[in-house]
Amino acid sequence: MRLASRVVSTLLVAVVVATCSESPTNVHPGAVSLALAPRFSAEAQAIYRSLAAFAVTLDNVRIVVRAQPVGDALGAVLKDTLVAFPATADQIAIVLELQITGTEQRVLATVDLQSGSTVYFEGTQDLVARVGDTPTVAEPIAMNYVGPGAAATSLIIHPIVSSQPVTLAPLSSLAFQVQAQDQTEHVVTDLPVTWRTLDPTIATVSAEGVVTATSKAGSTTLIATGLNGVSAQTTIDVAPVAQLVALRGENQNGIVGSALPVSLAVQAIAANGHFVSGAAVNFAAVNGLGSVSQSSVVTDLGGLATTALTLGQTIGTYTFTATVAGAPSVTTRVTASATSGPLAALGIVGGGDQIDSVAATLTAPLRVKVTDSFGNPLAQLTVEFQVTSQNALLAAALGAPASTLLRVASGSDGVASANVVGGTIAGIVHITAWIPQTALPSVSFTETLRAANPAQLLVIQQPSKTAQATIPLGTQPRVQVADQFGNGVARSGVEVDVAETCTRCELRLAVPTTIARTQSISDTFPRGVGGKTVATTDASGIASFADLTLNEFVGPWQLEFFTPSQSLAGAFSDVIDLSAGPAASIIAWGVLDTTFIAFAGDSLFPSVRVIDKVGNGIPDVKVTWEATDKLSAFDNGATVVNTQTDVDGVSAPGSWVTPAGAAGPFFLQVTTTSGSSLENSPLRLWAFLSPIGSIATPTRSVAIR
């Protein structure tokens, strides 16, 4: 174990000195021994020997050797060495290597005694380093305390009671603090301090300064001592409480159930008249009538203990006591009077949480009771009822005029009531009741209006406003079973069908019936609503459709929803603007796909149409016309022409001229940018010489839907 109280008697420093001449290579090392002897004043010696009491162990020595200062500047550091200080050593030897100028040099040596990195003692001495010189007498170095709190010159012990010593009740405790100051009375914060009492049979003190009285009455001295040797002391008395004196809180008046405005304050006094700190005082309301905020309070330095007093729920006189714990004879008491007041409370006594159908009057009226703060009824107080959410009306009696705000006076039993007439919207109805011009909190009723019997269908999710023929609607419709007021009815298993209806049908192009060879899917594709057109309602009464398509000609359409039995009124969707679907076929249009001409050199005016599955023309499709017979050509002599379909999906290259003197046959090949993915693509149009002349070219026909 290290002995913190040991004194370092001698430091032997052996220095290997290298002298420097003008030539940097002319260095002649030689040995020199220096002896340094720490010297402690009586004050420093006392501090050194007290380190163990503060759990401080010096475990290293730092030596800094500098050249002599130049002006106000410190000399250059020649050596800075930290050496462990063995626990068992009173003398240590340190070997240093220095480079000095010449054969001797005056240096300044500083010695620090440290614990870890904290310096506790420091000394400085001028020395002369001479090559080849071995001193026989150690140079003394005066060591001074420079550790934590070294600047402190005085201590002040707190707390301080100005008119008397601090007086503690037996077996009580009180925390003391010490404040260190320097000679200018500035606070020094880092001085370690130890505590002790001169008579531990009267009171003891912890390392943290907490004084604990014993059961023995008497007086002792509390002493605080700093590591640097400064100290302070104060007197501690230990005495039991001889009497309790009520300082305030006597003879008050208040309203039942309220806290009295002035707290009860008592003072504990010893037999010698000193105020006793640390005494436990028990407060109580006699017979449990009333209450105290704190039933046990420890007296402060002035001997004071306080508690707030609260009256009970009945009028009359109340008694409160204060007694020293463990000394039932040391007691005092005060009285107070309670009177009634106009305080009121509002509470629900009936009519809440009812369930009934829309447009019905709820079975039970709403009832609230007006009372004082302890349940006594108060009559002739105005209560206001108001509907705060959803639709409902309030009436003072059945058949009386109804409104959303109703004012009613409380009866002799303190009860005010209101009847609820439900509106036409299902949901939760919130009704609030309160007493106007008071700070009393309001009360709230929650009633439920459920839907009436099923009467109709409602579209609660509209289908997409735009759609393409044969393509599933982007937003699929959802239909709700509802009552006559439009409230959703939770009715499962209801079958809902859907059909289409045209809201504003216009003329549309039809495929010529005389074209025989270029048949298309539009000839047989089923018209109407596609997908699963029947849905069954779930537990919430909602029928959801998943894959509906409109397989119709372009234009405005609506969906009609109905039940097969027609037991519920049907519903219509918003208008859906239907456009053509994806291109599906290419067909001959302006002439027959096989045409007979009367003579060579005749001109034809062919056209084609690009359509979807239901026959809607597809606009803006690029079409390539090629006369592949190597004989015929178009009116500009070209054998290849590129065109684009118009708004009806029709494309024409102009005139198709068959050459004179050629017997044919003549044919065109028509392709689109969709390539062979279209039905009939590539499409071929034929022209043959006919001895009887050409067959009449079909014209565009129209149909009205």
XYZ file of C-alpha atoms in Angstrom:
705
model
C 0.000 0.000 0.000
C 1.284 3.465 -0.798
C 1.927 5.707 2.209
C 0.489 9.064 1.334
C 2.036 10.636 4.411
C 5.629 9.855 3.453
C 7.971 12.776 2.741
C 10.332 12.800 -0.225
C 13.643 13.668 1.331
C 16.031 13.821 -1.577
C 15.867 13.751 -5.357
C 19.183 12.792 -6.942
C 19.355 13.920 -10.560
C 22.244 12.529 -12.636
C 22.571 14.605 -15.781
C 24.549 13.531 -18.846
C 25.576 16.829 -20.376
C 26.558 17.345 -23.993
C 28.458 20.617 -24.449
C 28.094 22.463 -27.698
C 30.906 24.399 -29.375
C 30.717 26.466 -32.502
C 31.177 23.315 -34.546
C 28.008 21.179 -34.508
C 30.193 18.078 -34.663
C 32.388 19.098 -31.738
C 30.145 17.755 -28.927
C 31.871 16.244 -25.899
C 29.388 14.462 -23.568
C 30.257 14.337 -19.911
C 28.468 13.335 -16.716
C 27.203 15.726 -14.078
C 25.222 14.914 -10.939
C 22.725 17.330 -9.416
C 21.036 16.702 -6.036
C 17.656 18.291 -5.296
C 16.160 18.140 -1.789
C 12.451 19.059 -1.364
C 11.870 21.243 1.692
C 8.372 21.565 3.231
C 7.342 24.383 5.511
C 5.447 23.396 8.648
C 2.181 24.354 6.873
C 3.055 22.390 3.721
C 4.243 19.464 5.847
C 0.847 19.402 7.618
C -0.980 19.447 4.277
C 1.276 16.692 2.964
C 0.558 14.489 5.948
C -3.224 15.081 5.641
C -3.473 13.752 2.088
C -4.608 10.325 3.288
C -7.657 11.871 4.951
C -8.687 13.174 1.534
C -7.889 9.847 -0.223
C -5.058 11.467 -2.180
C -1.879 9.518 -3.047
C 1.077 11.187 -4.734
C 2.199 8.741 -7.373
C 4.534 10.606 -9.735
C 7.147 13.348 -9.890
C 7.502 15.731 -12.800
C 10.802 17.596 -13.318
C 11.067 20.386 -15.881
C 14.540 21.848 -16.576
C 14.580 25.158 -18.474
C 17.247 27.543 -19.596
C 17.283 30.855 -17.739
C 14.444 33.209 -18.792
C 15.072 35.887 -21.356
C 13.317 39.032 -20.282
C 9.695 38.164 -19.460
C 9.763 35.023 -21.566
C 10.335 31.604 -20.058
C 13.527 29.869 -20.947
C 13.565 27.035 -23.412
C 12.633 23.621 -22.035
C 15.749 21.487 -21.867
C 14.037 18.503 -20.303
C 10.507 17.574 -19.183
C 10.367 14.227 -17.361
C 7.574 12.398 -15.556
C 8.769 9.673 -13.182
C 6.700 7.248 -11.127
C 7.033 7.744 -7.372
C 7.179 4.275 -5.805
C 5.042 3.816 -2.738
C 7.927 2.617 -0.594
C 10.519 5.216 -1.649
C 11.589 8.279 0.290
C 14.368 8.994 -2.221
C 14.392 8.543 -5.965
C 17.154 9.062 -8.515
C 16.454 10.476 -11.930
C 18.894 10.369 -14.846
C 18.483 13.071 -17.462
C 20.250 13.896 -20.726
C 20.730 17.574 -21.476
C 22.551 19.577 -24.070
C 24.077 22.712 -22.643
C 26.211 25.422 -24.114
C 29.784 25.141 -22.978
C 31.003 23.268 -19.929
C 28.458 24.842 -17.586
C 25.045 26.525 -17.800
C 22.659 27.996 -15.263
C 19.283 26.259 -15.450
C 15.904 26.527 -13.693
C 14.543 23.238 -12.300
C 10.864 22.849 -11.344
C 9.687 19.825 -9.337
C 5.947 18.871 -9.198
C 4.550 16.201 -6.840
C 1.392 14.864 -8.523
C -1.498 12.466 -8.138
C -2.293 11.403 -11.660
C -2.217 14.666 -13.623
C -3.165 16.897 -10.668
C -0.279 18.870 -9.159
C -0.410 19.146 -5.370
C 3.090 20.515 -4.492
C 5.523 22.488 -6.585
C 9.004 23.988 -6.105
C 11.493 25.824 -8.335
C 15.287 26.192 -7.912
C 18.130 27.788 -9.901
C 20.992 25.331 -10.559
C 24.324 25.387 -12.328
C 25.033 22.353 -14.502
C 28.800 21.731 -14.790
C 30.396 18.928 -16.698
C 32.367 16.682 -14.361
C 31.023 18.307 -11.176
C 29.509 16.032 -8.540
C 27.843 18.018 -5.708
C 28.040 16.628 -2.176
C 25.146 18.691 -0.775
C 21.599 18.568 -2.218
C 20.154 21.832 -3.419
C 17.039 22.649 -1.323
C 13.764 23.260 -3.197
C 10.988 24.895 -1.211
C 7.770 22.923 -1.911
C 4.462 24.792 -1.742
C 0.879 23.476 -1.879
C -0.615 24.434 -5.257
C -3.351 21.798 -5.444
C -7.166 22.140 -5.515
C -8.419 25.110 -3.490
C -4.934 26.386 -2.767
C -6.192 30.000 -2.945
C -8.766 29.500 -0.153
C -8.044 31.516 3.010
C -11.311 31.090 4.916
C -14.372 28.818 5.223
C -18.011 29.632 6.072
C -20.349 26.863 7.285
C -23.996 26.985 6.185
C -26.794 27.069 7.198
C -26.541 29.874 9.715
C -29.256 30.770 12.215
C -28.652 34.362 13.195
C -30.137 34.453 16.681
C -29.181 31.022 18.018
C -27.099 27.924 17.347
C -28.543 25.380 14.952
C -30.715 23.204 17.198
C -31.584 19.672 16.060
C -34.248 17.350 17.378
C -32.826 14.049 18.701
C -32.125 11.492 15.945
C -32.734 14.077 13.187
C -30.345 14.994 10.385
C -29.409 18.212 8.638
C -27.126 18.731 5.629
C -24.415 21.387 6.054
C -22.392 22.994 3.306
C -19.155 24.915 3.400
C -18.159 27.862 1.268
C -14.457 28.595 0.666
C -13.241 32.122 -0.051
C -9.904 33.616 -1.007
C -8.398 36.679 0.649
C -10.520 38.937 -1.610
C -13.680 37.065 -0.480
C -14.215 35.503 -3.870
C -15.622 31.991 -3.816
C -13.173 29.121 -4.292
C -15.031 26.094 -5.653
C -12.584 23.193 -5.772
C -11.227 22.890 -2.208
C -11.656 19.369 -0.752
C -13.099 19.483 2.774
C -13.364 17.035 5.676
C -15.931 17.185 8.468
C -15.848 16.192 12.142
C -17.646 16.880 15.408
C -15.864 17.294 18.685
C -18.398 15.164 20.549
C -19.767 12.321 18.416
C -21.934 11.210 21.361
C -24.016 14.339 20.712
C -23.912 14.386 16.911
C -21.974 12.763 14.103
C -21.222 14.053 10.611
C -20.788 12.226 7.298
C -18.114 12.897 4.709
C -20.741 14.872 2.786
C -21.476 17.162 5.752
C -24.766 15.588 6.901
C -25.012 15.995 10.671
C -27.072 13.388 12.539
C -28.080 14.013 16.126
C -27.982 11.170 18.615
C -30.627 10.646 21.262
C -28.419 12.528 23.732
C -29.223 16.184 24.325
C -26.369 18.608 24.530
C -24.013 20.778 22.508
C -21.026 20.018 20.263
C -18.833 21.746 17.713
C -18.933 21.011 13.985
C -15.578 21.576 12.249
C -14.897 21.732 8.489
C -11.230 21.548 7.373
C -9.918 22.196 3.861
C -7.048 20.288 2.271
C -4.950 23.459 2.358
C -5.375 23.634 6.161
C -8.027 26.378 6.478
C -10.963 25.501 8.739
C -14.210 26.796 10.243
C -16.508 25.685 13.054
C -20.029 26.195 14.349
C -22.049 25.079 17.365
C -24.654 22.334 17.118
C -27.268 21.899 19.865
C -29.431 18.783 20.264
C -32.671 19.291 22.216
C -36.220 17.846 22.238
C -39.294 19.960 21.468
C -40.840 21.344 24.650
C -43.863 23.094 23.078
C -45.686 23.693 19.806
C -47.048 27.185 19.183
C -49.688 27.891 16.495
C -48.464 30.927 14.581
C -51.312 31.208 12.049
C -54.386 29.370 10.730
C -56.636 29.765 13.819
C -60.352 30.761 13.769
C -60.968 30.738 10.003
C -64.291 30.545 8.129
C -64.869 28.827 4.791
C -67.305 27.054 2.481
C -67.916 23.330 2.931
C -65.421 21.190 1.051
C -63.058 24.094 0.396
C -59.438 24.674 1.394
C -59.026 27.385 4.002
C -57.101 30.406 2.702
C -54.457 30.375 5.448
C -52.367 27.275 6.145
C -51.836 26.092 9.679
C -48.288 26.950 10.799
C -46.782 25.769 14.108
C -43.356 26.384 15.611
C -41.348 23.817 17.599
C -39.531 25.359 20.576
C -36.996 23.756 22.941
C -36.992 24.331 26.707
C -34.298 26.990 26.312
C -36.433 28.900 23.808
C -34.465 27.819 20.718
C -36.317 26.841 17.582
C -35.909 23.116 16.933
C -35.104 21.855 13.428
C -35.760 18.308 12.216
C -38.695 17.564 14.536
C -41.515 15.524 12.910
C -44.918 17.145 13.477
C -48.084 15.131 12.797
C -51.151 17.064 11.564
C -54.689 15.638 11.662
C -58.380 16.570 11.388
C -60.255 15.472 14.532
C -62.599 12.512 13.868
C -61.666 12.571 10.190
C -63.875 15.577 9.513
C -61.928 17.662 7.050
C -58.396 16.930 5.886
C -54.825 18.230 5.899
C -52.574 18.463 2.845
C -49.589 16.880 4.642
C -50.067 14.643 7.644
C -46.404 14.702 8.718
C -43.993 17.619 8.265
C -40.408 18.047 9.490
C -39.635 21.450 11.003
C -37.221 23.731 9.180
C -34.329 25.751 10.646
C -36.800 28.171 12.188
C -38.735 25.317 13.774
C -41.689 25.849 11.394
C -44.026 23.178 10.018
C -47.046 24.025 7.850
C -49.981 22.227 6.257
C -53.076 23.324 4.320
C -56.497 22.727 5.894
C -59.620 21.595 4.005
C -63.121 21.611 5.467
C -65.485 18.638 5.222
C -68.801 18.357 3.379
C -71.064 19.495 6.213
C -71.419 22.855 7.924
C -70.176 23.271 11.526
C -66.987 23.561 13.557
C -63.846 21.666 12.620
C -60.820 20.977 14.818
C -57.267 20.354 13.572
C -54.320 19.218 15.709
C -50.524 19.333 15.514
C -48.477 16.885 17.643
C -44.755 16.161 17.883
C -44.078 12.612 16.719
C -43.192 10.412 19.685
C -44.294 13.082 22.163
C -48.125 13.067 22.253
C -48.198 15.542 25.117
C -46.527 18.194 23.000
C -49.513 19.295 20.937
C -51.668 22.241 19.906
C -55.009 22.658 18.108
C -56.990 25.178 16.053
C -60.649 25.432 15.033
C -62.461 26.596 11.879
C -66.099 27.034 10.823
C -67.724 25.710 7.590
C -70.711 27.352 5.894
C -72.728 26.306 2.824
C -72.320 28.092 -0.504
C -73.933 28.510 -3.958
C -71.688 26.041 -5.731
C -73.503 23.718 -8.188
C -72.744 20.600 -10.208
C -74.474 19.166 -13.273
C -74.770 15.444 -13.946
C -76.618 13.051 -16.264
C -79.330 10.952 -14.634
C -80.977 9.390 -17.708
C -81.599 9.332 -21.445
C -78.101 8.708 -22.728
C -76.888 6.109 -25.235
C -80.249 5.399 -26.898
C -80.659 3.841 -30.363
C -83.672 4.535 -32.581
C -84.606 5.025 -36.250
C -84.226 8.282 -38.141
C -87.210 10.668 -37.915
C -88.366 9.036 -34.648
C -88.754 10.580 -31.168
C -86.431 8.833 -28.723
C -88.212 6.746 -26.114
C -86.656 8.301 -23.011
C -86.131 12.047 -22.476
C -82.706 13.429 -21.653
C -82.469 14.144 -17.896
C -79.821 16.081 -15.970
C -79.669 16.994 -12.286
C -78.443 20.287 -10.840
C -76.872 20.001 -7.353
C -74.453 21.706 -5.057
C -70.961 20.298 -4.878
C -72.073 17.517 -2.506
C -75.209 16.290 -4.260
C -77.945 18.501 -2.837
C -80.568 19.418 -5.493
C -80.959 23.019 -6.622
C -84.268 24.178 -8.132
C -85.154 26.880 -10.654
C -81.770 26.967 -12.328
C -81.808 27.348 -16.121
C -80.352 24.441 -18.057
C -79.642 24.721 -21.780
C -79.697 21.674 -24.079
C -78.159 21.999 -27.546
C -77.660 19.614 -30.469
C -73.972 19.947 -31.387
C -73.629 17.372 -34.201
C -75.890 15.562 -36.692
C -79.499 16.490 -37.157
C -82.010 16.283 -34.347
C -84.395 18.642 -32.558
C -85.258 19.142 -28.892
C -88.682 19.677 -27.315
C -89.709 20.360 -23.721
C -92.598 17.875 -24.068
C -94.043 15.482 -26.653
C -95.767 17.474 -29.376
C -94.263 20.772 -28.228
C -92.350 22.996 -30.664
C -88.849 21.659 -31.294
C -85.532 23.373 -32.008
C -81.809 22.664 -31.738
C -81.509 24.810 -28.558
C -83.833 24.337 -25.588
C -83.878 26.192 -22.235
C -85.500 24.385 -19.289
C -85.684 25.221 -15.561
C -84.770 22.549 -13.018
C -87.571 21.228 -10.785
C -87.640 20.811 -7.039
C -85.674 17.588 -7.451
C -83.030 19.488 -9.405
C -83.909 17.650 -12.648
C -84.310 19.261 -16.083
C -85.351 17.209 -19.129
C -85.634 17.418 -22.933
C -87.173 15.152 -25.597
C -85.136 14.283 -28.725
C -86.797 14.225 -32.159
C -84.508 12.495 -34.659
C -83.736 13.966 -38.063
C -83.410 12.151 -41.382
C -79.645 11.506 -41.354
C -78.442 8.325 -39.660
C -75.448 8.544 -37.347
C -74.322 9.715 -33.924
C -76.150 12.659 -32.343
C -74.250 14.688 -29.737
C -76.246 16.859 -27.343
C -74.657 19.094 -24.716
C -76.308 20.405 -21.538
C -74.935 23.203 -19.358
C -75.927 25.903 -16.897
C -75.330 29.311 -18.522
C -73.277 32.020 -16.820
C -71.500 29.582 -14.526
C -68.103 27.919 -14.650
C -69.608 24.466 -14.215
C -68.529 21.970 -16.882
C -71.101 20.859 -19.411
C -72.294 17.267 -19.835
C -72.784 15.443 -23.120
C -75.278 12.872 -24.387
C -74.558 10.508 -27.259
C -77.530 9.055 -29.132
C -77.611 6.877 -32.258
C -80.029 7.235 -35.190
C -80.025 4.161 -37.409
C -81.284 3.928 -40.988
C -84.915 3.113 -41.735
C -86.079 0.187 -43.930
C -84.472 -0.358 -47.372
C -86.132 1.739 -50.076
C -83.640 2.492 -52.852
C -80.232 1.962 -54.391
C -77.560 4.684 -54.318
C -74.351 4.845 -56.309
C -71.713 5.571 -53.645
C -68.730 5.151 -55.975
C -69.205 6.509 -59.461
C -67.577 4.718 -62.380
C -64.876 6.437 -64.406
C -66.074 9.557 -66.220
C -64.283 8.374 -69.358
C -63.820 4.869 -70.717
C -62.770 2.910 -73.777
C -65.076 0.443 -75.408
C -64.369 -3.184 -74.354
C -61.823 -2.028 -71.701
C -62.734 -2.475 -67.984
C -63.729 0.768 -66.319
C -60.813 2.379 -64.470
C -63.010 2.968 -61.432
C -65.613 0.292 -60.851
C -68.958 1.343 -59.363
C -70.208 0.530 -55.866
C -73.904 0.608 -55.007
C -75.440 0.974 -51.533
C -78.822 -0.239 -50.292
C -80.391 2.849 -48.636
C -83.529 3.971 -46.881
C -85.869 6.645 -48.215
C -83.610 9.397 -46.830
C -80.453 8.082 -48.424
C -78.963 6.484 -45.318
C -77.041 3.296 -46.000
C -78.789 0.126 -44.811
C -76.667 -2.842 -43.736
C -78.495 -5.531 -45.700
C -76.483 -8.415 -47.136
C -77.442 -10.776 -49.969
C -79.329 -8.243 -52.131
C -78.776 -8.943 -55.846
C -78.002 -5.827 -57.896
C -77.985 -5.920 -61.702
C -76.527 -3.372 -64.124
C -77.419 -2.349 -67.684
C -76.394 0.464 -69.999
C -78.510 3.294 -71.326
C -77.640 5.810 -74.015
C -78.218 9.372 -72.907
C -77.680 11.166 -76.231
C -77.165 8.723 -79.125
C -75.961 10.102 -82.450
C -75.575 8.860 -86.064
C -72.793 6.364 -86.515
C -71.208 4.632 -89.479
C -72.217 1.050 -90.169
C -70.278 -1.622 -92.042
C -71.583 -2.014 -95.625
C -73.558 -5.213 -95.888
C -72.354 -5.951 -99.418
C -68.716 -6.495 -98.378
C -68.387 -10.236 -98.271
C -64.777 -11.176 -97.813
C -63.539 -8.835 -95.041
C -65.630 -9.950 -92.143
C -64.617 -8.692 -88.650
C -65.097 -9.477 -84.986
C -67.446 -6.502 -84.806
C -69.998 -8.488 -86.785
C -70.601 -10.802 -83.823
C -69.089 -9.111 -80.753
C -71.819 -8.809 -78.065
C -72.995 -5.265 -77.353
C -73.959 -3.902 -73.952
C -72.323 -4.079 -70.518
C -69.540 -6.617 -70.314
C -68.012 -8.373 -67.322
C -69.905 -9.693 -64.312
C -73.105 -7.638 -64.367
C -74.610 -8.988 -61.153
C -73.220 -8.212 -57.675
C -74.518 -9.153 -54.238
C -74.401 -6.753 -51.286
C -72.056 -7.439 -48.379
C -72.792 -7.066 -44.651
C -72.723 -3.274 -45.044
C -75.334 -3.376 -47.816
C -72.803 -2.511 -50.533
C -72.604 -4.220 -53.917
C -69.186 -3.853 -55.548
C -68.578 -4.454 -59.248
C -65.105 -5.497 -60.350
C -64.746 -5.892 -64.131
C -67.516 -3.975 -65.941
C -66.891 -2.871 -69.544
C -69.002 -0.807 -71.944
C -69.109 -2.671 -75.257
C -70.928 0.012 -77.215
C -70.490 2.686 -79.820
C -68.763 5.877 -78.781
C -70.803 8.522 -77.011
C -72.341 9.381 -73.643
C -73.647 6.429 -71.624
C -74.991 5.775 -68.158
C -75.157 2.622 -66.072
C -78.506 1.688 -64.566
C -78.569 -0.358 -61.356
C -81.646 -2.280 -60.264
C -82.841 -5.310 -58.343
C -84.478 -8.131 -60.292
C -87.651 -7.863 -58.219
C -87.766 -4.079 -58.589
C -88.417 -3.936 -54.816
C -85.942 -1.066 -54.442
C -85.867 2.106 -56.507
C -83.044 1.888 -59.032
C -80.112 4.249 -59.504
C -78.204 5.721 -62.425
C -74.527 6.487 -62.638
C -73.080 9.755 -63.833
C -72.522 10.059 -67.596
C -69.589 8.046 -68.962
C -67.934 9.501 -72.050
C -67.152 6.360 -74.080
C -64.385 6.454 -76.684
C -63.264 3.777 -79.120
C -61.455 0.776 -77.831
C -58.147 -0.604 -79.092
C -57.885 -1.190 -82.843
C -59.023 -4.715 -83.677
C -59.802 -4.989 -87.437
C -59.242 -3.360 -90.807
C -62.041 -3.688 -93.404
C -62.730 -2.556 -96.982
C -64.945 0.488 -97.001
C -65.296 2.687 -100.102
C -65.373 -0.177 -102.627
C -65.970 -3.892 -102.440
C -62.995 -5.957 -101.496
C -63.488 -7.634 -104.878
C -64.587 -5.163 -107.596
C -65.373 -5.773 -111.279
C -64.514 -2.984 -113.681
C -65.860 -2.528 -117.255
C -62.646 -1.637 -118.996
C -58.943 -1.207 -118.432
C -57.997 2.338 -117.586
C -60.934 2.705 -115.245
C -60.427 4.538 -111.907
C -61.624 3.381 -108.524
C -61.779 5.284 -105.208
C -61.028 2.691 -102.553
C -61.052 3.265 -98.780
C -60.625 1.196 -95.638
C -61.739 1.585 -92.067
C -59.863 0.635 -88.863
C -62.326 -0.393 -86.134
C -62.398 -1.757 -82.589
C -64.222 -4.933 -81.549
C -67.639 -3.296 -81.648
C -67.149 -1.402 -84.941
C -66.035 2.038 -83.652
C -63.648 3.758 -86.035
C -60.120 4.387 -84.776
C -58.750 7.804 -85.765
C -55.130 8.776 -86.459
C -53.976 5.309 -87.569
C -51.235 5.407 -90.214
C -52.189 3.387 -93.321
C -49.892 2.323 -96.168
C -51.379 1.608 -99.629
C -49.304 -0.373 -102.115
C -50.255 -1.384 -105.667
C -48.530 -4.745 -105.667
C -49.642 -5.831 -109.169
C -46.900 -3.672 -110.811
C -49.522 -2.408 -113.280
C -51.983 -0.125 -111.503
C -51.044 3.084 -109.704
C -52.510 5.995 -107.829
C -53.504 9.253 -109.490
C -50.043 10.737 -109.016
C -48.411 7.684 -110.565
C -47.104 6.438 -107.239
C -47.450 2.797 -106.341
C -47.172 3.444 -102.565
C -49.220 6.017 -100.668
C -49.291 6.717 -96.912
C -52.486 8.052 -95.355
C -54.051 8.393 -91.891
C -57.535 7.480 -90.694
C -59.987 10.309 -90.037
C -62.249 10.768 -87.008
C -64.431 7.883 -88.239
C -61.454 5.590 -88.718
C -61.668 5.842 -92.521
C -58.621 6.246 -94.777
C -58.543 6.696 -98.587
C -55.520 7.065 -100.939
C -57.368 8.957 -103.685
C -58.032 7.460 -107.118
C -56.723 4.028 -108.056
C -56.096 3.888 -111.828
C -55.982 0.626 -113.783
C -53.822 0.868 -116.950
C -55.336 0.617 -120.441
C -54.501 -2.491 -122.383
C -53.874 -4.591 -119.295
C -56.182 -7.489 -118.483
C -55.475 -7.521 -114.771
C -56.248 -8.645 -112.188
C -55.254 -5.547 -110.194
C -54.880 -5.494 -106.452
C -53.867 -3.278 -103.566
C -52.303 -4.348 -100.286
C -53.247 -2.195 -97.267
C -51.290 -2.293 -94.002
C -51.247 -0.224 -90.790
C -48.669 0.604 -88.157
C -50.278 -2.113 -86.045
C -48.977 -4.640 -88.556
C -50.472 -8.104 -88.723
C -51.924 -7.861 -85.203
C -55.140 -6.443 -86.694
C -57.769 -8.796 -88.006
C -57.716 -8.954 -91.913
C -54.258 -7.343 -91.973
C -52.707 -7.063 -94.474
C -55.919 -6.344 -96.410
C -56.074 -6.945 -100.191
C -58.462 -5.162 -102.523
C -59.015 -6.790 -105.971
C -60.215 -5.389 -109.308
C -61.160 -7.620 -112.273
C -62.220 -6.829 -115.852
C -65.869 -7.715 -116.327
C -67.517 -8.207 -119.681
C -70.734 -6.851 -118.297
C -69.354 -3.801 -116.543
C -68.531 -2.919 -112.995
C -70.758 -3.705 -110.111
C -72.129 -0.640 -108.336
C -69.834 0.645 -105.562
C -71.494 0.496 -102.141
C -71.981 3.790 -100.389
C -71.550 4.609 -96.720
C -74.599 3.713 -94.793
C -75.687 5.032 -91.395
C -77.670 3.627 -88.554
C -79.379 5.430 -85.732
C -79.366 3.972 -82.190
